[in-house]
Amino acid sequence: MKPVLPLFVFIDACGWEIIKEGAFARDFAPNRKQLESVFGYSSTCVPSILSGRWPVEHRNWCYFVYDPKNSPFKSLRKFNWLPKFITSRRRFRRWLSKFVKARLSFRGYFDLYNIPFKYISLFDFTEKKSPLQPGGMNRGANIFDFLETRSIAYHVSDPQLSEKKNLEDLTAFINSEWADFAFVYWPELDGLLHRVGNQSPEIAPKLRQYEEWISKLLASAHEHYEEVRLYIFSDHGMANCDEHLDLKSKIEALPLRFGVDYAAVYDSTMARFWFFNNEAREFITYCLKQVPQGRIMDNDELEQLHCLFNDRYFGELIFLLKEGVLIVPSHTGERPIRAMHGYHPLDKHSYAALLTNQTEIPDEITTIPDIFKLMKRDAALAKERNSGEKVLPASPGARAYEPRAANF
Ligand SMILES: [Zn+2]
């Protein structure tokens, strides 16, 4: 028996609105709190949780950026000659994404989505490393760097493996009594919610399955650890999309040329623009102001959300949609999906959740990057109690962590 195991279970998209009233996990994690999310997609939220920092600090924000000089996709231009009915197919895109990911040695999640091959060489992809690994941030350290530099034995899910396989691997690790820290990442609820929406009868059985898995994990953990500090949490919620907006057609109807006058990335809930002349800026700004389903975000607001990048690396103008409206077609998909996240963090369905068996959630834990504070605190506490070694906030002699291949 070891004294203590911190067990952090990350259920992607298990938002506050989804669990606030139901019985989910109440038996073993009765203390719960609504957390504010971070503006962006999982590409933003996951790194923010893992590093305790905001997008302007870690620079893991949106996936694609206009950056022709550094674009690794030049060789993909030739696919432009293939007919659209092939190149816009999800199956073809997925196959090609896998191939490109391997060739470019990207370590994180990678998808070419629906960026036209004609323009792909104008863009770079910003998540070349996996935030779920040490050294995985674009800038600065994450929890796995913290654990490694302090020699704290940990288990983290491998996103390449199924949820079930990750569960089995973690159970084996817990049974070995090696672990001083465990981090589970389950992404399937997110995919399900995107497909069926937040009111579907398919959601409850998925939550029951997670409950069952967590109960079993707890039972194993209690056989080997005197205390298990359980935290179940999410990165954002999920809003149903009942209205579609063809923003791309509106912009493309303007007398401007993509790649010459401007560039744009149409994410599913926001569009990001880069301008190469004043005329393009004026035309596009005017056009966007006539679109009632969204609004141009001003600098003050972006700054409040910690997403105002001084170099405008992720776009000079950000147009954000109202909750429930989806850009279709977009660069993330040709066809609509039932539900989406990535709206304003204060919109109803954006809020994330934290559920724990701990009697107290400190008042300072209010946003998803704050989960990092709990992870760091509990990992240090476990190391200390399990080995008798004291972990200092910055232990002398521990090598200062420098990202291996910083992109920015
Ligand atoms: Zn998602």
Coordinates of N, CA, C and O in Angstrom, one line a residue, residues 268-334:
S268 N -15.1 26.6 -37.5 CA -16.5 26.4 -37.5 C -17.3 27.5 -36.8 O -18.5 27.7 -37.1
T269 N -16.7 28.1 -35.8 CA -17.5 29.2 -35.0 C -16.9 30.5 -35.1 O -17.4 31.5 -34.6
M270 N -15.7 30.6 -35.8 CA -15.1 32.0 -36.0 C -14.4 32.0 -37.3 O -14.1 30.9 -37.9
A271 N -14.2 33.2 -37.8 CA -13.4 33.3 -39.0 C -12.2 34.3 -38.7 O -12.4 35.2 -37.9
R272 N -11.0 34.0 -39.2 CA -9.9 34.8 -38.9 C -9.3 35.3 -40.2 O -9.1 34.5 -41.2
F273 N -9.0 36.6 -40.3 CA -8.6 37.3 -41.5 C -7.2 37.9 -41.4 O -6.9 38.5 -40.3
W274 N -6.5 37.9 -42.5 CA -5.2 38.6 -42.7 C -5.4 39.5 -43.9 O -5.9 39.0 -44.9
F275 N -4.9 40.8 -43.8 CA -5.2 41.7 -44.9 C -3.8 42.1 -45.5 O -2.9 42.4 -44.8
F276 N -3.8 42.2 -46.9 CA -2.6 42.6 -47.6 C -2.7 44.0 -48.2 O -1.8 44.5 -48.8
N277 N -3.9 44.6 -48.1 CA -4.0 46.0 -48.5 C -5.2 46.6 -47.7 O -6.0 45.8 -47.2
N278 N -5.3 47.9 -47.7 CA -6.3 48.6 -47.0 C -7.7 48.3 -47.5 O -8.7 48.3 -46.8
E279 N -7.8 48.2 -48.8 CA -9.1 48.0 -49.5 C -9.7 46.7 -49.0 O -10.9 46.7 -48.7
A280 N -8.9 45.7 -48.9 CA -9.4 44.4 -48.4 C -9.9 44.5 -47.0 O -11.0 44.0 -46.6
R281 N -9.1 45.2 -46.2 CA -9.5 45.4 -44.8 C -10.9 46.1 -44.7 O -11.8 45.7 -44.0
E282 N -11.0 47.1 -45.5 CA -12.3 47.9 -45.5 C -13.5 47.1 -46.0 O -14.5 47.1 -45.4
F283 N -13.3 46.5 -47.1 CA -14.4 45.7 -47.7 C -14.8 44.6 -46.8 O -16.0 44.4 -46.5
I284 N -13.9 43.9 -46.2 CA -14.2 42.7 -45.4 C -14.8 43.2 -44.1 O -15.9 42.6 -43.6
T285 N -14.3 44.2 -43.5 CA -14.8 44.7 -42.2 C -16.3 45.2 -42.5 O -17.2 44.9 -41.7
Y286 N -16.5 45.9 -43.6 CA -17.9 46.4 -43.8 C -18.8 45.2 -44.0 O -19.9 45.2 -43.5
C287 N -18.4 44.2 -44.8 CA -19.2 43.1 -45.1 C -19.6 42.3 -43.8 O -20.7 42.0 -43.5
L288 N -18.6 42.1 -42.9 CA -18.8 41.4 -41.7 C -19.8 42.2 -40.7 O -20.6 41.5 -40.0
K289 N -19.7 43.5 -40.8 CA -20.6 44.3 -39.9 C -22.1 44.1 -40.3 O -23.0 44.4 -39.5
Q290 N -22.3 43.6 -41.5 CA -23.7 43.4 -42.0 C -24.2 42.0 -41.6 O -25.3 41.6 -42.0
V291 N -23.4 41.2 -41.0 CA -23.8 39.8 -40.7 C -24.3 39.7 -39.3 O -23.5 39.8 -38.3
P292 N -25.6 39.6 -39.1 CA -26.1 39.7 -37.7 C -25.8 38.4 -36.8 O -26.0 38.5 -35.6
Q293 N -25.4 37.3 -37.5 CA -25.1 36.1 -36.7 C -23.8 36.1 -35.9 O -23.5 35.2 -35.2
G294 N -23.0 37.2 -36.1 CA -21.7 37.2 -35.4 C -21.3 38.7 -35.2 O -22.0 39.6 -35.6
R295 N -20.0 38.8 -34.7 CA -19.5 40.1 -34.5 C -18.0 40.1 -34.6 O -17.3 39.1 -34.3
I296 N -17.4 41.3 -34.9 CA -15.9 41.4 -34.9 C -15.5 41.6 -33.5 O -16.1 42.5 -32.8
M297 N -14.5 40.9 -33.0 CA -14.1 41.0 -31.6 C -13.1 42.2 -31.5 O -12.1 42.2 -32.3
D298 N -13.4 43.1 -30.6 CA -12.4 44.2 -30.5 C -11.2 43.8 -29.6 O -11.3 42.8 -28.9
N299 N -10.2 44.7 -29.6 CA -8.9 44.3 -28.9 C -9.1 44.2 -27.4 O -8.5 43.3 -26.8
D300 N -10.0 45.0 -26.9 CA -10.2 44.9 -25.4 C -10.7 43.5 -25.0 O -10.3 42.9 -24.0
E301 N -11.7 43.1 -25.8 CA -12.3 41.8 -25.5 C -11.3 40.7 -25.7 O -11.2 39.8 -24.9
L302 N -10.6 40.7 -26.8 CA -9.5 39.7 -27.0 C -8.5 39.7 -25.9 O -8.1 38.6 -25.4
E303 N -8.2 40.9 -25.4 CA -7.2 41.0 -24.3 C -7.7 40.4 -23.1 O -7.1 39.6 -22.4
Q304 N -9.0 40.7 -22.8 CA -9.7 40.1 -21.6 C -9.6 38.6 -21.6 O -9.5 37.9 -20.6
L305 N -9.8 38.0 -22.8 CA -9.8 36.6 -23.0 C -8.4 36.0 -23.2 O -8.2 34.8 -23.4
H306 N -7.4 36.8 -23.0 CA -6.0 36.4 -23.1 C -5.7 35.9 -24.5 O -4.9 34.9 -24.7
C307 N -6.3 36.4 -25.5 CA -6.1 36.0 -26.9 C -5.7 37.1 -27.9 O -6.0 37.0 -29.1
L308 N -5.2 38.2 -27.3 CA -4.8 39.3 -28.2 C -3.3 39.1 -28.4 O -2.4 39.5 -27.6
F309 N -2.9 38.6 -29.6 CA -1.5 38.3 -29.9 C -0.9 39.5 -30.5 O -1.4 40.0 -31.5
N310 N 0.2 40.0 -29.9 CA 0.8 41.3 -30.4 C 1.2 41.2 -31.9 O 1.1 42.1 -32.6
D311 N 1.7 40.0 -32.3 CA 2.1 39.8 -33.7 C 1.0 39.4 -34.7 O 1.2 39.2 -35.8
R312 N -0.2 39.3 -34.1 CA -1.4 38.9 -34.9 C -1.2 37.6 -35.7 O -1.7 37.4 -36.8
Y313 N -0.4 36.8 -35.1 CA 0.0 35.5 -35.7 C -1.2 34.7 -36.2 O -1.2 34.1 -37.2
F314 N -2.3 34.7 -35.3 CA -3.4 33.9 -35.6 C -4.6 34.6 -36.3 O -5.6 34.1 -36.5
G315 N -4.3 35.8 -36.8 CA -5.3 36.6 -37.6 C -5.3 38.0 -37.1 O -5.2 38.3 -35.9
E316 N -5.6 38.9 -38.1 CA -5.6 40.4 -37.7 C -7.0 40.7 -37.3 O -7.2 41.7 -36.5
L317 N -8.0 40.0 -37.8 CA -9.4 40.3 -37.4 C -10.1 39.0 -37.1 O -9.9 38.0 -37.8
I318 N -10.8 38.9 -35.9 CA -11.4 37.7 -35.5 C -12.9 38.0 -35.5 O -13.4 38.9 -34.8
F319 N -13.7 37.2 -36.3 CA -15.1 37.3 -36.3 C -15.7 36.1 -35.6 O -15.5 35.0 -36.0
L320 N -16.5 36.4 -34.6 CA -17.0 35.2 -33.8 C -18.5 35.1 -33.9 O -19.2 36.1 -33.8
L321 N -19.0 33.9 -34.1 CA -20.5 33.7 -34.2 C -21.2 33.6 -32.9 O -20.6 33.3 -31.8
K322 N -22.5 33.9 -32.9 CA -23.3 33.7 -31.7 C -23.5 32.2 -31.5 O -23.4 31.4 -32.4
E323 N -23.6 31.9 -30.2 CA -23.8 30.5 -29.8 C -24.9 29.8 -30.6 O -26.0 30.4 -30.7
G324 N -24.6 28.6 -31.2 CA -25.6 27.9 -32.0 C -25.6 28.1 -33.5 O -26.3 27.5 -34.2
V325 N -24.8 29.1 -33.9 CA -24.6 29.3 -35.4 C -23.3 28.6 -35.8 O -22.3 28.7 -35.1
L326 N -23.4 28.0 -37.0 CA -22.2 27.3 -37.5 C -21.8 27.7 -38.9 O -22.7 27.9 -39.7
I327 N -20.5 28.0 -39.1 CA -20.1 28.3 -40.5 C -20.1 27.1 -41.3 O -19.4 26.1 -41.0
V328 N -20.9 27.1 -42.4 CA -21.0 25.9 -43.3 C -21.1 26.4 -44.7 O -22.0 27.2 -45.0
P329 N -20.2 26.0 -45.7 CA -19.0 25.2 -45.4 C -18.0 26.0 -44.7 O -17.9 27.2 -44.8
S330 N -17.1 25.3 -44.0 CA -15.9 26.0 -43.4 C -14.7 25.3 -43.8 O -14.7 24.2 -44.5
H331 N -13.5 25.7 -43.3 CA -12.3 25.0 -43.5 C -12.2 23.8 -42.6 O -11.2 23.0 -42.7
T332 N -13.1 23.7 -41.6 CA -13.1 22.5 -40.8 C -14.1 21.4 -41.3 O -14.0 20.2 -41.0
G333 N -15.0 21.8 -42.2 CA -15.9 20.8 -42.7 C -16.8 21.3 -43.9 O -17.2 22.5 -43.8
E334 N -17.1 20.5 -44.8 CA -17.9 20.9 -46.0 C -19.4 20.8 -45.6 O -20.2 21.6 -46.1

